[in-house]
Amino acid sequence: MALNSGPSPGDGPYYENRGYQPENLYSLPPPGAPSPYAAYPGLYYASQVPQYGPRVPTHVSTPAVRLQPESSSGPACSSKSKKVLCVTLALGAVLIGAAAAAVLIWRFMGRECSVSGMECGSSGTCISPSYWCDGISQCPTGEDEIQCVRLYGPNFILQVYSAQGKSWHPVCQDDWNDSYGRVACRYIGYKNSFYSSQGVHDDTGATSYMKLNASAGSGDLYKKLYLSDVCPSKTVVALRCIDCGVSSAAHLQSRIVGGDAAAPGDWPWQVSLHVQGVHVCGGSIVTPEWIVTAAHCVEEPLSNPRYWAVFAGILQQSLMFYGKGYRVEKVISHPNYDSKTKNNDIALMKLQVPLTFNDKIRPVCLPNPGLMLEPTQPCWISGWGSTYEKGKTSNVLNAAMVPLIEPSKCNSKSVYNHLITPAMICAGYLQGNIDSCQGDSGGPLVTWKNSIWWLIGDTSWGSGCAKPNRPGVYGNMTVFIDWIYQQMRANS
Ligand code: ARG
C-alpha cells in the first residue's frame, strides 16, 4: 500500500511509491517481525524482488545430553572409575561443542542470504550485494542485473544502483549527454523512446553520485559509472524517456469537475477497449505501444489479444463504430492477479502498431518511486462507464474529480472492512454521488503534480456505484511499476 505511515518531519502523512526500492532490502525487519505484506503472500513484488531468503532451519535440535555435575569430587580424574567418567564427560563435552558449532554453522549458512546477500529470485542461490548491478549477471536468470536504473521522484532524477555503495545514487551530469540518456531509457524499459536529458540542481540530499568515466569500460553504461563523493557541476541528470502527462486539461487542477463530459485532448491517454464492436473497458496509454488496463477486463477467454480493438483519441462511442481501432499483439495479466479479491488487478496490452501521438492521443506518466501524494490528493477519473448504477455505458467520455481516501479509512469497518490490500487504492467520496462505475474499469485515475499528469490507479471495483461508504477501488499503480517496466523490457 502506498500510504507511508512514517511521515517525514513536518509534512504529515503522505503516500509514497513503494515500488522496487532495493535499499529497503538491506534494512529488513528482524525475522518474525510483521511485514506489511505478510497478509498478501502472493503479491508479485513480495516474491519477485530479490530478497533475503528467510531460510531459517525449520527445527534446531539442541542435544538432549544433560550433564549431572559430580557432587562429591575430589581432585579431578584421580581414581580408575573416575577416569572412565572423566573420559566420558570430556567426550560428551566435545560432542556438545561440536553439535553447537554445527548448529551455529547451519544457522549461519541458512541465513547467509539474509546476513550478507540477496537471493536470486526464489532459486535459493545467494549472492553478495556487491555483485548486484555490477554489470555481470551472477544469478542463474540474471535477476541481479535487471532494475539497476530508475527514475526517482517528481523530477525524474536518474538513479543507478551501486553495487559498491549498496544503494541508489543520482547520476552526476558531468560528461553526460543525450546518447547516454537514450541508453538509460532503454535499460528502464523504453525501447526506442527518449525525450530529454537535463542537468538539474540536486535536491535529493545525495552525498555521493554515480559519475561517468567516458573512457572506461566498453559499451556498457554500468561499467562507465563509478561511485564518487564529488560531482563538480553540482547538477544531476533529470531524464525524461517520453513526453508524458501533457493535456489540454491542465486548467482542471483549479476547477472541480463532477461527472462532466470531457473536451477533446483533456484526457488524451484514455482509450476505449472494444470486443466485437462493444465498449468493454477503459485503458491508459503509457507508451506508443503499451496500454495499461485492469486484469479483470482480460480474464479468460478475453486474454486472447484477437478479441480486442483499441480506440484512441475519440470521445464518442458512436464515432468508434466507423473505425477499426488498433489491433492488440499481446495481453499480459499480472501473474498474482486474484479474480476473487481483485488483488493485483492490472494488465498490459501491447499494440501491433505503435500509436502516433497528437493533441488527442498522448501518454500519461507512470509514477516514479519517491513521488509523494497527499493522503487526500485530488485525482481524476475518466471513462465511458455508466452514469448511474446498473445503467448502460455512456456515449460520451466523462470525467470527475475524486480525492484519494486513506487506506486505513477505506479499510475501516463501515467502509470496505479489510478488503483493501496494499495493491489497491481508494478514491471518491464517503457521502457517495461521484464515482466510477461499470464500464470504467481499466481506465485511469490520474493526478496533477509538478505540472504533469501521473497515472496513480486503474479502475478496479466498488460495491455498486457512488453509494455512501462504498468508494471506488483502484489498482495501486505505484506497486506495479517494476512489473510494468519489466514487461516492457521483456516484450519489446
Ligand atoms: N468493475 C467495474 C468495471 O468493470 C468498475 C467498477 C467501479 N465501481 C465503482 N463503484 N467505482 O467497469
Coordinates of C-alpha atoms and ligand atoms in Angstrom, one line a residue:
M1 CA 0.0 0.0 0.0
A2 CA 1.3 3.4 -0.8
L3 CA 0.5 5.1 2.4
N4 CA 3.6 5.9 4.2
S5 CA 2.9 5.6 7.8
G6 CA 6.2 7.0 8.8
P7 CA 5.7 10.7 8.0
S8 CA 8.8 12.8 7.4
P9 CA 9.2 15.6 10.0
G10 CA 6.8 18.4 9.4
D11 CA 4.9 17.4 6.4
G12 CA 2.4 15.0 7.8
P13 CA 1.4 11.6 6.4
Y14 CA 1.9 11.2 2.6
Y15 CA 1.6 8.5 0.0
E16 CA 4.9 7.2 -1.3
N17 CA 5.6 5.0 -4.2
R18 CA 6.6 1.7 -2.7
G19 CA 7.8 0.1 -5.8
Y20 CA 11.0 -1.7 -6.1
Q21 CA 13.4 0.0 -3.8
P22 CA 16.3 -2.2 -3.1
E23 CA 17.6 -0.1 -0.2
N24 CA 14.6 -1.5 1.7
L25 CA 16.1 -4.9 1.3
Y26 CA 19.1 -4.0 3.4
S27 CA 17.1 -2.8 6.3
L28 CA 14.9 -5.8 6.8
P29 CA 12.9 -6.1 10.0
P30 CA 14.1 -8.8 12.4
P31 CA 13.0 -12.3 11.5
G32 CA 9.4 -12.8 12.7
A33 CA 8.6 -9.1 12.7
P34 CA 5.2 -8.5 11.0
S35 CA 5.7 -7.5 7.4
P36 CA 3.2 -5.1 5.8
Y37 CA 2.8 -7.6 3.0
A38 CA 2.6 -10.6 5.2
A39 CA -1.1 -10.9 4.7
Y40 CA -0.6 -11.0 0.9
P41 CA 2.0 -13.6 0.3
G42 CA 1.0 -13.9 -3.4
L43 CA 1.9 -10.3 -4.2
Y44 CA 4.2 -10.0 -7.2
Y45 CA 6.5 -7.6 -5.5
A46 CA 6.8 -9.8 -2.5
S47 CA 8.2 -12.7 -4.5
Q48 CA 9.9 -11.1 -7.4
V49 CA 12.0 -8.5 -5.7
P50 CA 15.3 -10.2 -5.0
Q51 CA 15.1 -11.0 -1.3
Y52 CA 16.9 -12.4 1.6
G53 CA 15.8 -16.0 1.8
P54 CA 14.3 -16.5 5.3
R55 CA 15.8 -19.9 5.2
V56 CA 16.0 -20.3 9.0
P57 CA 16.2 -24.0 9.9
T58 CA 12.8 -25.5 10.5
H59 CA 13.9 -27.1 13.6
V60 CA 17.1 -26.6 15.6
S61 CA 17.6 -29.5 17.9
T62 CA 19.8 -29.0 20.9
P63 CA 21.4 -32.2 22.1
A64 CA 19.5 -33.9 24.9
V65 CA 22.6 -34.8 26.8
R66 CA 22.4 -33.3 30.2
L67 CA 25.4 -33.4 32.4
Q68 CA 24.9 -34.0 36.1
P69 CA 27.7 -32.2 37.9
E70 CA 29.6 -34.6 40.2
S71 CA 28.5 -33.9 43.7
S72 CA 31.5 -35.4 45.5
S73 CA 34.5 -34.6 43.5
G74 CA 38.0 -34.8 44.9
P75 CA 40.9 -33.9 42.7
A76 CA 39.6 -34.4 39.2
C77 CA 40.0 -37.8 37.5
S78 CA 42.1 -39.5 40.1
S79 CA 40.6 -43.0 40.6
K80 CA 40.2 -45.5 37.8
S81 CA 36.4 -45.3 37.8
K82 CA 36.6 -41.6 37.8
K83 CA 38.9 -41.7 34.9
V84 CA 36.3 -43.6 32.9
L85 CA 33.7 -41.0 33.9
C86 CA 36.1 -38.2 33.0
V87 CA 36.8 -39.5 29.6
T88 CA 33.0 -39.9 29.0
L89 CA 32.5 -36.4 30.2
A90 CA 35.2 -35.0 28.1
L91 CA 33.9 -36.8 25.1
G92 CA 30.4 -35.6 25.9
A93 CA 31.6 -32.0 26.1
V94 CA 33.4 -32.3 22.8
L95 CA 30.3 -33.7 21.2
I96 CA 28.1 -31.0 22.6
G97 CA 30.6 -28.4 21.5
A98 CA 30.7 -29.9 18.0
A99 CA 26.9 -30.1 17.9
A100 CA 26.6 -26.5 19.0
A101 CA 29.1 -25.5 16.4
A102 CA 27.2 -27.4 13.7
V103 CA 24.0 -25.7 14.7
L104 CA 25.7 -22.3 14.5
I105 CA 27.2 -23.1 11.2
W106 CA 23.9 -24.4 9.9
R107 CA 22.1 -21.3 11.1
F108 CA 24.7 -19.0 9.6
M109 CA 24.7 -20.8 6.3
G110 CA 20.9 -20.9 6.3
R111 CA 20.8 -17.2 6.7
E112 CA 23.6 -16.3 4.5
C113 CA 21.3 -14.5 2.1
S114 CA 19.8 -12.5 5.0
V115 CA 23.2 -11.6 6.6
S116 CA 25.3 -10.8 3.6
G117 CA 23.5 -11.1 0.4
M118 CA 20.4 -11.4 -1.7
E119 CA 18.6 -14.4 -3.1
C120 CA 18.3 -14.8 -6.8
G121 CA 14.6 -14.9 -7.4
S122 CA 13.5 -17.9 -5.5
S123 CA 16.2 -20.2 -6.8
G124 CA 17.9 -20.3 -3.4
T125 CA 21.2 -19.0 -4.8
C126 CA 22.6 -16.3 -2.6
I127 CA 24.8 -13.6 -4.0
S128 CA 26.6 -10.7 -2.2
P129 CA 25.0 -7.3 -2.7
S130 CA 28.4 -6.1 -4.1
Y131 CA 27.6 -8.2 -7.2
W132 CA 24.2 -6.7 -7.7
C133 CA 24.2 -4.4 -10.7
D134 CA 27.9 -4.8 -11.3
G135 CA 27.3 -5.4 -15.0
I136 CA 27.9 -9.2 -14.7
S137 CA 25.0 -11.4 -14.0
Q138 CA 25.6 -13.9 -11.2
C139 CA 22.0 -15.1 -10.7
P140 CA 21.0 -18.1 -12.9
T141 CA 18.5 -16.0 -14.7
G142 CA 20.1 -12.6 -14.3
E143 CA 17.9 -11.1 -11.6
D144 CA 20.8 -9.3 -10.1
E145 CA 21.3 -7.2 -13.3
I146 CA 17.8 -6.1 -14.0
Q147 CA 16.3 -3.0 -12.5
C148 CA 19.5 -1.2 -11.8
V149 CA 18.4 2.1 -13.3
R150 CA 15.4 4.1 -12.2
L151 CA 13.8 7.5 -12.4
Y152 CA 13.1 8.9 -9.0
G153 CA 10.7 11.5 -7.7
P154 CA 8.5 14.1 -9.4
N155 CA 11.6 15.5 -11.3
F156 CA 12.6 12.2 -12.9
I157 CA 16.1 12.1 -11.3
L158 CA 18.1 9.3 -12.9
Q159 CA 19.4 7.0 -10.3
V160 CA 21.7 4.0 -10.7
Y161 CA 22.1 1.3 -8.2
S162 CA 25.7 1.0 -7.0
A163 CA 27.0 -2.4 -6.1
Q164 CA 29.8 -0.7 -4.2
G165 CA 27.7 1.7 -2.2
K166 CA 24.8 -0.8 -1.9
S167 CA 22.2 1.8 -2.6
W168 CA 20.7 4.1 -5.3
H169 CA 22.6 7.2 -6.3
P170 CA 21.8 10.0 -8.7
V171 CA 23.9 10.3 -11.8
C172 CA 26.2 13.4 -11.9
Q173 CA 25.6 15.5 -15.0
D174 CA 29.3 15.9 -15.8
D175 CA 30.2 14.3 -19.1
W176 CA 26.6 13.0 -19.5
N177 CA 24.9 13.5 -22.9
D178 CA 21.7 12.6 -24.7
S179 CA 23.1 9.4 -26.1
Y180 CA 23.7 8.1 -22.6
G181 CA 20.2 9.2 -21.8
R182 CA 18.9 7.0 -24.6
V183 CA 20.8 4.1 -23.3
A184 CA 19.4 4.6 -19.7
C185 CA 15.9 4.8 -21.1
R186 CA 16.4 1.5 -22.9
Y187 CA 17.6 0.0 -19.6
I188 CA 14.5 1.2 -17.9
G189 CA 12.1 -0.3 -20.5
Y190 CA 11.5 2.3 -23.1
K191 CA 12.5 0.6 -26.3
N192 CA 13.2 3.5 -28.6
S193 CA 11.9 6.4 -26.7
F194 CA 13.8 9.3 -25.4
Y195 CA 12.5 12.8 -24.7
S196 CA 15.0 14.9 -22.8
S197 CA 18.0 14.7 -20.5
Q198 CA 18.9 17.7 -18.4
G199 CA 21.2 18.7 -15.6
V200 CA 19.2 19.9 -12.6
H201 CA 20.1 21.1 -9.2
D202 CA 20.1 18.0 -6.9
D203 CA 17.5 18.4 -4.2
T204 CA 17.5 14.8 -3.0
G205 CA 20.3 15.5 -0.5
A206 CA 22.6 12.9 -2.1
T207 CA 26.2 12.9 -0.7
S208 CA 27.5 10.5 -3.3
Y209 CA 26.9 10.2 -7.0
M210 CA 27.4 7.9 -9.9
K211 CA 29.9 9.6 -12.1
L212 CA 30.6 8.9 -15.7
N213 CA 34.1 7.9 -16.9
A214 CA 33.5 8.1 -20.6
S215 CA 36.7 6.2 -21.4
A216 CA 36.1 3.3 -19.0
G217 CA 34.5 0.0 -19.9
S218 CA 33.4 -1.0 -23.3
G219 CA 29.8 -0.4 -24.4
D220 CA 28.2 -1.0 -21.1
L221 CA 26.9 2.1 -19.3
Y222 CA 27.3 0.5 -15.9
K223 CA 30.9 -0.1 -16.5
K224 CA 31.4 3.6 -17.2
L225 CA 29.8 4.7 -14.0
Y226 CA 31.6 4.8 -10.7
L227 CA 30.6 5.9 -7.2
S228 CA 32.0 9.3 -6.3
D229 CA 31.7 11.7 -3.5
V230 CA 32.1 14.7 -5.8
C231 CA 30.1 16.0 -8.6
P232 CA 31.8 19.2 -9.7
S233 CA 28.9 20.6 -11.6
K234 CA 26.6 20.0 -8.6
T235 CA 23.9 19.0 -11.0
V236 CA 22.4 15.6 -11.6
V237 CA 20.6 14.1 -14.6
A238 CA 16.9 14.5 -14.9
L239 CA 15.8 12.1 -17.6
R240 CA 12.5 12.0 -19.5
C241 CA 12.1 9.0 -21.7
I242 CA 8.7 10.0 -23.0
D243 CA 6.8 13.3 -23.2
C244 CA 4.1 12.2 -20.9
G245 CA 1.4 13.7 -18.8
V246 CA 0.6 16.6 -21.1
S247 CA -3.0 17.5 -21.5
S248 CA -5.1 20.5 -22.5
A249 CA -6.9 19.8 -19.2
A250 CA -4.2 21.5 -17.2
H251 CA -6.8 24.1 -16.2
L252 CA -8.7 21.4 -14.3
Q253 CA -6.3 21.5 -11.5
S254 CA -8.1 24.6 -10.2
R255 CA -11.6 23.5 -11.1
I256 CA -13.6 20.7 -9.8
V257 CA -15.3 18.5 -12.3
G258 CA -18.0 16.3 -11.2
G259 CA -19.0 13.8 -13.9
D260 CA -18.7 16.3 -16.8
A261 CA -18.3 15.4 -20.4
A262 CA -14.7 15.7 -21.4
A263 CA -13.4 18.0 -24.1
P264 CA -11.0 16.8 -26.9
G265 CA -7.5 16.4 -25.5
D266 CA -8.5 16.6 -21.9
W267 CA -7.6 13.0 -21.1
P268 CA -5.5 12.1 -24.2
W269 CA -4.2 8.8 -22.6
Q270 CA -7.8 7.4 -22.2
V271 CA -8.6 4.6 -24.6
S272 CA -11.7 2.5 -25.1
L273 CA -11.2 -1.2 -25.3
H274 CA -13.7 -3.0 -27.6
V275 CA -14.7 -6.6 -28.0
Q276 CA -16.8 -7.3 -31.1
G277 CA -17.7 -3.6 -31.6
V278 CA -18.8 -3.1 -28.0
H279 CA -17.0 -0.9 -25.4
V280 CA -15.9 -3.2 -22.5
C281 CA -13.3 -1.5 -20.6
G282 CA -11.1 1.6 -20.4
G283 CA -7.3 1.8 -20.5
S284 CA -4.4 4.3 -20.4
I285 CA -1.7 4.9 -22.9
V286 CA 1.8 4.8 -21.4
T287 CA 4.0 4.5 -24.5
P288 CA 3.2 4.3 -28.2
E289 CA 2.7 0.6 -27.9
W290 CA 1.7 -0.1 -24.3
I291 CA -1.7 0.3 -22.7
V292 CA -2.4 -0.2 -19.0
T293 CA -5.8 -1.7 -18.1
A294 CA -7.3 -4.0 -15.4
A295 CA -6.6 -7.7 -15.2
H296 CA -10.3 -8.4 -14.6
C297 CA -11.1 -6.9 -18.1
V298 CA -8.9 -9.6 -19.8
E299 CA -10.0 -12.7 -17.9
E300 CA -10.5 -15.9 -19.9
P301 CA -11.4 -16.1 -22.7
L302 CA -10.6 -12.4 -23.2
S303 CA -6.9 -12.9 -22.5
N304 CA -6.7 -13.6 -26.3
P305 CA -5.4 -10.5 -28.0
R306 CA -7.5 -11.2 -31.1
Y307 CA -10.7 -10.2 -29.3
W308 CA -9.6 -6.7 -28.7
A309 CA -9.6 -3.4 -30.6
V310 CA -8.2 -0.2 -29.0
F311 CA -9.7 3.2 -29.8
A312 CA -7.6 6.3 -29.0
G313 CA -8.4 10.0 -29.5
I314 CA -12.1 9.6 -30.0
L315 CA -14.5 11.0 -27.4
Q316 CA -17.8 9.4 -28.6
Q317 CA -18.5 5.7 -28.7
S318 CA -20.8 6.3 -31.7
L319 CA -17.9 7.5 -33.7
M320 CA -15.8 4.5 -33.0
F321 CA -18.3 2.5 -34.9
Y322 CA -16.7 3.9 -38.1
G323 CA -13.1 2.9 -37.2
K324 CA -11.3 -0.4 -36.9
G325 CA -9.3 0.5 -33.9
Y326 CA -5.8 -0.7 -33.1
R327 CA -5.1 -4.4 -33.0
V328 CA -3.5 -5.9 -29.9
E329 CA -0.4 -8.1 -30.2
K330 CA -0.1 -9.2 -26.5
V331 CA -2.3 -9.3 -23.4
I332 CA -0.3 -9.7 -20.2
S333 CA -2.1 -10.1 -16.9
H334 CA -0.4 -9.7 -13.6
P335 CA 0.7 -13.1 -12.5
N336 CA -0.6 -12.6 -9.0
Y337 CA -4.0 -11.2 -10.0
D338 CA -6.7 -12.8 -7.9
S339 CA -10.1 -12.7 -9.6
K340 CA -11.9 -13.2 -6.3
T341 CA -10.3 -10.5 -4.2
K342 CA -9.3 -8.3 -7.2
N343 CA -5.8 -8.1 -5.7
N344 CA -3.2 -7.0 -8.3
D345 CA -5.9 -6.0 -10.8
I346 CA -3.6 -4.8 -13.6
A347 CA -2.8 -5.9 -17.1
L348 CA -0.9 -4.6 -20.1
M349 CA -1.8 -4.6 -23.8
K350 CA 0.9 -4.3 -26.4
L351 CA -0.4 -2.9 -29.7
Q352 CA 0.5 -4.4 -33.0
V353 CA 1.3 -1.0 -34.5
P354 CA 2.5 1.9 -32.3
L355 CA 0.2 4.9 -31.9
T356 CA 1.1 8.2 -33.4
F357 CA 0.8 10.9 -30.8
N358 CA -1.0 14.2 -31.3
D359 CA -3.1 16.6 -29.3
K360 CA -5.8 14.0 -28.7
I361 CA -3.6 10.9 -28.3
R362 CA -0.8 11.1 -25.7
P363 CA 0.7 9.0 -22.9
V364 CA 0.2 9.6 -19.2
C365 CA 3.3 9.4 -16.9
L366 CA 3.9 6.2 -14.9
P367 CA 4.5 7.2 -11.3
N368 CA 8.2 7.2 -10.2
P369 CA 9.2 5.9 -6.8
G370 CA 9.5 8.8 -4.5
L371 CA 6.5 10.6 -5.9
M372 CA 4.7 11.7 -2.8
L373 CA 1.0 12.2 -2.7
E374 CA -1.2 13.8 0.0
P375 CA -3.5 11.5 1.9
T376 CA -6.5 13.1 0.2
Q377 CA -4.7 14.1 -3.0
P378 CA -7.2 15.3 -5.7
C379 CA -7.3 12.8 -8.6
W380 CA -9.4 12.5 -11.7
I381 CA -11.2 9.5 -13.2
S382 CA -12.5 9.2 -16.7
G383 CA -14.3 6.7 -18.8
W384 CA -17.4 5.7 -20.8
G385 CA -18.8 3.7 -17.9
S386 CA -22.4 4.0 -16.7
T387 CA -23.6 7.3 -15.3
Y388 CA -25.7 5.6 -12.7
E389 CA -25.7 2.2 -11.1
K390 CA -26.9 -0.6 -13.4
G391 CA -27.1 1.9 -16.2
K392 CA -25.7 1.4 -19.7
T393 CA -22.3 2.7 -20.8
S394 CA -22.1 6.3 -21.8
N395 CA -21.7 7.5 -25.4
V396 CA -19.5 10.4 -24.3
L397 CA -16.3 10.3 -22.3
N398 CA -17.0 11.6 -18.7
A399 CA -14.5 12.7 -16.1
A400 CA -14.8 13.6 -12.4
M401 CA -12.5 14.7 -9.6
V402 CA -12.2 12.2 -6.7
P403 CA -9.9 12.7 -3.7
L404 CA -7.8 9.7 -2.5
I405 CA -9.1 8.1 0.6
E406 CA -6.6 6.9 3.2
P407 CA -6.2 3.1 3.3
S408 CA -7.0 3.0 7.0
K409 CA -10.2 4.8 6.4
C410 CA -11.1 2.7 3.3
N411 CA -10.4 -0.5 5.2
S412 CA -12.5 0.5 8.2
K413 CA -15.5 -1.5 9.3
S414 CA -18.0 0.9 7.9
V415 CA -16.3 1.1 4.5
Y416 CA -14.5 -1.9 3.0
N417 CA -13.7 -3.8 6.2
H418 CA -10.2 -5.1 5.3
L419 CA -10.8 -5.9 1.7
I420 CA -8.3 -3.2 0.6
T421 CA -4.8 -4.7 0.0
P422 CA -1.6 -2.7 -0.5
A423 CA -2.1 -3.2 -4.2
M424 CA -5.3 -1.2 -4.1
I425 CA -6.0 2.4 -3.5
C426 CA -9.4 4.0 -2.8
A427 CA -10.7 7.3 -4.2
G428 CA -14.0 9.0 -4.1
Y429 CA -16.5 10.4 -1.5
L430 CA -17.8 8.6 1.6
Q431 CA -21.0 10.5 1.1
G432 CA -21.4 9.0 -2.3
N433 CA -22.7 10.6 -5.6
I434 CA -19.4 10.8 -7.6
D435 CA -17.7 7.6 -8.6
S436 CA -16.5 5.4 -11.4
C437 CA -19.0 2.6 -12.4
Q438 CA -19.4 -0.4 -14.7
G439 CA -17.5 0.2 -18.0
D440 CA -14.9 2.5 -16.4
S441 CA -12.8 -0.4 -15.4
G442 CA -9.2 -0.4 -16.5
G443 CA -9.4 3.3 -17.1
P444 CA -7.2 5.9 -15.4
L445 CA -7.1 7.5 -12.0
V446 CA -4.7 10.4 -12.5
T447 CA -3.3 13.2 -10.5
W448 CA -1.6 16.5 -11.4
K449 CA 1.7 17.2 -9.8
N450 CA 4.8 19.2 -10.9
S451 CA 2.8 20.4 -13.9
I452 CA 2.2 16.9 -15.4
W453 CA -0.4 14.2 -15.1
W454 CA 0.6 10.9 -13.4
L455 CA -1.2 7.6 -13.5
I456 CA -2.0 6.7 -9.9
G457 CA -4.5 3.9 -10.4
D458 CA -6.6 1.8 -12.8
T459 CA -10.3 1.5 -12.1
S460 CA -10.9 -1.9 -10.5
W461 CA -14.0 -2.4 -8.3
G462 CA -16.6 -1.0 -5.9
S463 CA -19.7 -2.1 -4.3
G464 CA -22.4 -0.7 -6.5
C465 CA -21.7 2.8 -7.8
A466 CA -21.5 6.1 -5.9
K467 CA -23.1 4.7 -2.8
P468 CA -22.3 6.2 0.6
N469 CA -19.3 4.4 2.3
R470 CA -18.6 2.5 -0.9
P471 CA -16.0 4.5 -2.8
G472 CA -14.2 3.3 -5.9
V473 CA -11.2 1.0 -5.6
Y474 CA -8.3 1.3 -8.0
G475 CA -5.2 -0.8 -8.7
N476 CA -2.4 1.0 -6.9
M477 CA -0.1 1.8 -9.8
T478 CA 2.9 2.6 -7.6
V479 CA 3.3 -1.0 -6.6
F480 CA 3.1 -2.3 -10.2
I481 CA 5.7 -0.1 -11.7
D482 CA 8.6 -2.5 -11.6
W483 CA 6.4 -5.3 -13.1
I484 CA 5.3 -2.9 -15.9
Y485 CA 8.8 -1.9 -16.8
Q486 CA 9.9 -5.5 -16.6
Q487 CA 7.2 -6.5 -19.1
M488 CA 8.1 -3.6 -21.3
R489 CA 11.8 -4.7 -21.3
A490 CA 11.0 -8.4 -21.8
N491 CA 8.4 -7.9 -24.6
S492 CA 10.0 -5.1 -26.7
Ligands
ARG1 N1 -15.7 -3.4 -12.2 C1 -16.2 -2.2 -12.9 C2 -15.9 -2.4 -14.4 O1 -15.7 -3.5 -14.8 C3 -15.7 -0.9 -12.3 C4 -16.5 -0.7 -11.1 C5 -16.1 0.5 -10.4 N2 -17.0 0.7 -9.4 C6 -17.1 1.7 -8.5 N3 -18.0 1.8 -7.7 N4 -16.2 2.7 -8.6 O2 -16.1 -1.5 -15.2

